[in-house]
């Protein structure tokens, strides 16, 4: 349902002009002629330069091309399961504390879930350090809470994740 269909095009060697597909265009296909009389290392170097010019994506998770999605229910943006789970954990913890106490301090939610290791309170902290750590933790919790609330609201509209 959410999965993308694999591209029908796989890297291959063309043996003749008749193997050229009419729907290939500059945006989707790169055709390269390589003289086999050159050394392998030189060919790899030149091909890498050509590829870097045309394929400009950086390392890491690239943004999904939403306009070209082939999924039945296309995803709205990039996500990781870990980030969705963390946002849900923050939302659940916050709502549980609000139900128990009538209110909840954001930094307490962060401490309970141990969201930011460097912002965890220690016994030797001075007042200024405690205030800074609480602010960091509260900002982190607020960000996850806002993300979870947006995802929940937009899921009811059929947009996931948002």
PDB file of C-alpha atoms in Angstrom:
ATOM      1  CA  UNK A   1       0.000   0.000   0.000  1.00  0.00           C
ATOM      2  CA  UNK A   2       2.675   2.496   1.058  1.00  0.00           C
ATOM      3  CA  UNK A   3       5.475   0.804  -0.891  1.00  0.00           C
ATOM      4  CA  UNK A   4       6.940   2.195  -4.063  1.00  0.00           C
ATOM      5  CA  UNK A   5       7.005   0.058  -7.204  1.00  0.00           C
ATOM      6  CA  UNK A   6      10.482  -0.845  -8.359  1.00  0.00           C
ATOM      7  CA  UNK A   7      11.736   0.845 -11.476  1.00  0.00           C
ATOM      8  CA  UNK A   8      11.382  -1.268 -14.607  1.00  0.00           C
ATOM      9  CA  UNK A   9      14.720   0.112 -15.756  1.00  0.00           C
ATOM     10  CA  UNK A  10      17.777  -1.740 -14.534  1.00  0.00           C
ATOM     11  CA  UNK A  11      21.377  -0.895 -15.439  1.00  0.00           C
ATOM     12  CA  UNK A  12      22.316  -2.781 -18.574  1.00  0.00           C
ATOM     13  CA  UNK A  13      24.591  -2.673 -21.573  1.00  0.00           C
ATOM     14  CA  UNK A  14      23.003  -1.690 -24.871  1.00  0.00           C
ATOM     15  CA  UNK A  15      24.217  -3.852 -27.749  1.00  0.00           C
ATOM     16  CA  UNK A  16      22.483  -1.887 -30.502  1.00  0.00           C
ATOM     17  CA  UNK A  17      20.468   1.274 -31.142  1.00  0.00           C
ATOM     18  CA  UNK A  18      17.285  -0.795 -31.325  1.00  0.00           C
ATOM     19  CA  UNK A  19      17.465  -1.419 -27.567  1.00  0.00           C
ATOM     20  CA  UNK A  20      16.906   2.296 -26.914  1.00  0.00           C
ATOM     21  CA  UNK A  21      13.499   2.905 -25.306  1.00  0.00           C
ATOM     22  CA  UNK A  22      11.381   5.797 -26.606  1.00  0.00           C
ATOM     23  CA  UNK A  23      10.274   6.911 -23.114  1.00  0.00           C
ATOM     24  CA  UNK A  24      13.836   7.494 -21.904  1.00  0.00           C
ATOM     25  CA  UNK A  25      14.584  11.168 -21.367  1.00  0.00           C
ATOM     26  CA  UNK A  26      17.383  13.314 -19.989  1.00  0.00           C
ATOM     27  CA  UNK A  27      15.777  13.613 -16.533  1.00  0.00           C
ATOM     28  CA  UNK A  28      15.471   9.866 -15.877  1.00  0.00           C
ATOM     29  CA  UNK A  29      18.166   8.046 -17.859  1.00  0.00           C
ATOM     30  CA  UNK A  30      21.871   8.629 -18.397  1.00  0.00           C
ATOM     31  CA  UNK A  31      23.508   7.015 -21.424  1.00  0.00           C
ATOM     32  CA  UNK A  32      27.303   6.894 -21.486  1.00  0.00           C
ATOM     33  CA  UNK A  33      29.701   5.744 -24.207  1.00  0.00           C
ATOM     34  CA  UNK A  34      32.942   4.353 -22.782  1.00  0.00           C
ATOM     35  CA  UNK A  35      35.985   3.453 -24.911  1.00  0.00           C
ATOM     36  CA  UNK A  36      37.214   0.062 -23.746  1.00  0.00           C
ATOM     37  CA  UNK A  37      40.761   0.937 -24.786  1.00  0.00           C
ATOM     38  CA  UNK A  38      41.167   3.120 -21.666  1.00  0.00           C
ATOM     39  CA  UNK A  39      42.332   1.676 -18.373  1.00  0.00           C
ATOM     40  CA  UNK A  40      39.743   0.486 -15.877  1.00  0.00           C
ATOM     41  CA  UNK A  41      40.742   3.028 -13.219  1.00  0.00           C
ATOM     42  CA  UNK A  42      40.534   5.926 -15.707  1.00  0.00           C
ATOM     43  CA  UNK A  43      37.100   4.735 -16.887  1.00  0.00           C
ATOM     44  CA  UNK A  44      35.845   4.525 -13.299  1.00  0.00           C
ATOM     45  CA  UNK A  45      37.197   8.003 -12.575  1.00  0.00           C
ATOM     46  CA  UNK A  46      35.558   9.574 -15.612  1.00  0.00           C
ATOM     47  CA  UNK A  47      32.275   7.760 -15.003  1.00  0.00           C
ATOM     48  CA  UNK A  48      32.272   8.948 -11.389  1.00  0.00           C
ATOM     49  CA  UNK A  49      32.730  12.553 -12.570  1.00  0.00           C
ATOM     50  CA  UNK A  50      29.868  12.224 -15.058  1.00  0.00           C
ATOM     51  CA  UNK A  51      27.630  10.619 -12.452  1.00  0.00           C
ATOM     52  CA  UNK A  52      28.401  13.328  -9.882  1.00  0.00           C
ATOM     53  CA  UNK A  53      27.345  15.997 -12.380  1.00  0.00           C
ATOM     54  CA  UNK A  54      24.008  14.326 -13.152  1.00  0.00           C
ATOM     55  CA  UNK A  55      23.109  12.583  -9.892  1.00  0.00           C
ATOM     56  CA  UNK A  56      23.307  15.439  -7.388  1.00  0.00           C
ATOM     57  CA  UNK A  57      21.813  13.669  -4.361  1.00  0.00           C
ATOM     58  CA  UNK A  58      23.950  13.743  -1.234  1.00  0.00           C
ATOM     59  CA  UNK A  59      24.786  10.801   1.027  1.00  0.00           C
ATOM     60  CA  UNK A  60      22.194   9.740   3.586  1.00  0.00           C
ATOM     61  CA  UNK A  61      18.433   9.579   3.407  1.00  0.00           C
ATOM     62  CA  UNK A  62      17.327  11.507   0.366  1.00  0.00           C
ATOM     63  CA  UNK A  63      14.000  13.274   0.254  1.00  0.00           C
ATOM     64  CA  UNK A  64      11.309  11.148  -1.290  1.00  0.00           C
ATOM     65  CA  UNK A  65      10.175  12.362  -4.678  1.00  0.00           C
ATOM     66  CA  UNK A  66       6.549  12.880  -3.700  1.00  0.00           C
ATOM     67  CA  UNK A  67       5.376  13.926  -7.140  1.00  0.00           C
ATOM     68  CA  UNK A  68       6.611  10.635  -8.628  1.00  0.00           C
ATOM     69  CA  UNK A  69       5.256   8.284  -5.980  1.00  0.00           C
ATOM     70  CA  UNK A  70       3.752   5.051  -7.290  1.00  0.00           C
ATOM     71  CA  UNK A  71       2.319   3.956  -3.949  1.00  0.00           C
ATOM     72  CA  UNK A  72      -1.432   3.614  -3.465  1.00  0.00           C
ATOM     73  CA  UNK A  73      -1.147   5.856  -0.387  1.00  0.00           C
ATOM     74  CA  UNK A  74       1.970   7.975  -0.914  1.00  0.00           C
ATOM     75  CA  UNK A  75       3.889   9.096   2.144  1.00  0.00           C
ATOM     76  CA  UNK A  76       3.916  12.796   2.845  1.00  0.00           C
ATOM     77  CA  UNK A  77       7.590  13.109   3.904  1.00  0.00           C
ATOM     78  CA  UNK A  78      10.664  11.222   4.986  1.00  0.00           C
ATOM     79  CA  UNK A  79      10.458   9.528   8.362  1.00  0.00           C
ATOM     80  CA  UNK A  80      12.095   6.862  10.438  1.00  0.00           C
ATOM     81  CA  UNK A  81      10.318   4.358  12.609  1.00  0.00           C
ATOM     82  CA  UNK A  82      12.461   5.514  15.539  1.00  0.00           C
ATOM     83  CA  UNK A  83      11.381   9.154  15.216  1.00  0.00           C
ATOM     84  CA  UNK A  84       7.706   8.188  14.945  1.00  0.00           C
ATOM     85  CA  UNK A  85       8.037   5.894  17.979  1.00  0.00           C
ATOM     86  CA  UNK A  86       9.794   8.561  20.030  1.00  0.00           C
ATOM     87  CA  UNK A  87       7.120  11.160  19.179  1.00  0.00           C
ATOM     88  CA  UNK A  88       4.404   8.688  20.171  1.00  0.00           C
ATOM     89  CA  UNK A  89       6.184   7.856  23.444  1.00  0.00           C
ATOM     90  CA  UNK A  90       6.420  11.560  24.304  1.00  0.00           C
ATOM     91  CA  UNK A  91       2.746  12.091  23.455  1.00  0.00           C
ATOM     92  CA  UNK A  92       1.643   9.067  25.515  1.00  0.00           C
ATOM     93  CA  UNK A  93       3.759  10.052  28.530  1.00  0.00           C
ATOM     94  CA  UNK A  94       2.558  13.665  28.415  1.00  0.00           C
ATOM     95  CA  UNK A  95      -1.145  12.720  28.154  1.00  0.00           C
ATOM     96  CA  UNK A  96      -0.742  10.162  30.965  1.00  0.00           C
ATOM     97  CA  UNK A  97       0.812  12.764  33.280  1.00  0.00           C
ATOM     98  CA  UNK A  98      -1.901  15.292  32.413  1.00  0.00           C
ATOM     99  CA  UNK A  99      -4.607  12.730  33.210  1.00  0.00           C
ATOM    100  CA  UNK A 100      -2.964  11.832  36.534  1.00  0.00           C
ATOM    101  CA  UNK A 101      -2.005  15.310  37.776  1.00  0.00           C
ATOM    102  CA  UNK A 102      -4.135  17.679  35.726  1.00  0.00           C
ATOM    103  CA  UNK A 103      -0.946  19.187  34.262  1.00  0.00           C
ATOM    104  CA  UNK A 104       2.560  18.111  33.314  1.00  0.00           C
ATOM    105  CA  UNK A 105       5.894  19.872  33.125  1.00  0.00           C
ATOM    106  CA  UNK A 106       7.549  19.281  29.779  1.00  0.00           C
ATOM    107  CA  UNK A 107      11.015  18.808  31.210  1.00  0.00           C
ATOM    108  CA  UNK A 108       9.702  16.082  33.544  1.00  0.00           C
ATOM    109  CA  UNK A 109       8.417  14.144  30.537  1.00  0.00           C
ATOM    110  CA  UNK A 110      11.875  14.405  28.974  1.00  0.00           C
ATOM    111  CA  UNK A 111      13.600  13.231  32.147  1.00  0.00           C
ATOM    112  CA  UNK A 112      11.214  10.295  32.494  1.00  0.00           C
ATOM    113  CA  UNK A 113      11.859   9.205  28.897  1.00  0.00           C
ATOM    114  CA  UNK A 114      15.560  10.155  29.015  1.00  0.00           C
ATOM    115  CA  UNK A 115      15.251  11.997  25.684  1.00  0.00           C
ATOM    116  CA  UNK A 116      18.477  14.026  25.797  1.00  0.00           C
ATOM    117  CA  UNK A 117      21.359  12.334  27.599  1.00  0.00           C
ATOM    118  CA  UNK A 118      23.353  15.537  27.982  1.00  0.00           C
ATOM    119  CA  UNK A 119      20.363  17.320  29.558  1.00  0.00           C
ATOM    120  CA  UNK A 120      19.746  14.708  32.257  1.00  0.00           C
ATOM    121  CA  UNK A 121      20.048  16.196  35.768  1.00  0.00           C
ATOM    122  CA  UNK A 122      22.887  15.037  37.989  1.00  0.00           C
ATOM    123  CA  UNK A 123      23.404  15.497  41.727  1.00  0.00           C
ATOM    124  CA  UNK A 124      26.347  17.905  41.311  1.00  0.00           C
ATOM    125  CA  UNK A 125      24.518  20.412  39.055  1.00  0.00           C
ATOM    126  CA  UNK A 126      24.346  24.047  40.090  1.00  0.00           C
ATOM    127  CA  UNK A 127      21.125  26.088  39.685  1.00  0.00           C
ATOM    128  CA  UNK A 128      22.161  27.622  36.360  1.00  0.00           C
ATOM    129  CA  UNK A 129      23.001  24.203  34.893  1.00  0.00           C
ATOM    130  CA  UNK A 130      19.697  22.791  36.129  1.00  0.00           C
ATOM    131  CA  UNK A 131      17.778  25.630  34.466  1.00  0.00           C
ATOM    132  CA  UNK A 132      19.649  25.182  31.180  1.00  0.00           C
ATOM    133  CA  UNK A 133      19.114  21.410  31.182  1.00  0.00           C
ATOM    134  CA  UNK A 134      15.395  21.833  31.933  1.00  0.00           C
ATOM    135  CA  UNK A 135      15.060  24.318  29.065  1.00  0.00           C
ATOM    136  CA  UNK A 136      16.796  21.943  26.661  1.00  0.00           C
ATOM    137  CA  UNK A 137      14.616  19.045  27.780  1.00  0.00           C
ATOM    138  CA  UNK A 138      11.404  21.117  27.625  1.00  0.00           C
ATOM    139  CA  UNK A 139      12.205  22.355  24.113  1.00  0.00           C
ATOM    140  CA  UNK A 140      12.887  18.811  22.937  1.00  0.00           C
ATOM    141  CA  UNK A 141       9.668  17.486  24.466  1.00  0.00           C
ATOM    142  CA  UNK A 142       7.661  20.377  22.981  1.00  0.00           C
ATOM    143  CA  UNK A 143       9.075  19.629  19.524  1.00  0.00           C
ATOM    144  CA  UNK A 144       8.169  15.932  19.734  1.00  0.00           C
ATOM    145  CA  UNK A 145       4.763  16.735  21.213  1.00  0.00           C
ATOM    146  CA  UNK A 146       3.949  19.170  18.416  1.00  0.00           C
ATOM    147  CA  UNK A 147       5.121  16.636  15.836  1.00  0.00           C
ATOM    148  CA  UNK A 148       2.930  13.892  17.337  1.00  0.00           C
ATOM    149  CA  UNK A 149      -0.136  16.134  17.521  1.00  0.00           C
ATOM    150  CA  UNK A 150       0.320  17.178  13.890  1.00  0.00           C
ATOM    151  CA  UNK A 151       0.730  13.579  12.756  1.00  0.00           C
ATOM    152  CA  UNK A 152      -2.406  12.505  14.676  1.00  0.00           C
ATOM    153  CA  UNK A 153      -4.481  15.377  13.270  1.00  0.00           C
ATOM    154  CA  UNK A 154      -3.345  14.850   9.682  1.00  0.00           C
ATOM    155  CA  UNK A 155      -3.714  11.073   9.816  1.00  0.00           C
ATOM    156  CA  UNK A 156      -7.452  11.591  10.283  1.00  0.00           C
ATOM    157  CA  UNK A 157      -7.338  13.596   7.034  1.00  0.00           C
ATOM    158  CA  UNK A 158      -5.528  10.773   5.209  1.00  0.00           C
ATOM    159  CA  UNK A 159      -2.084  12.369   5.239  1.00  0.00           C
ATOM    160  CA  UNK A 160       0.639  10.265   6.847  1.00  0.00           C
ATOM    161  CA  UNK A 161       3.128  11.141   8.157  1.00  0.00           C
ATOM    162  CA  UNK A 162       2.943  14.905   8.119  1.00  0.00           C
TER     163      UNK A 162
END
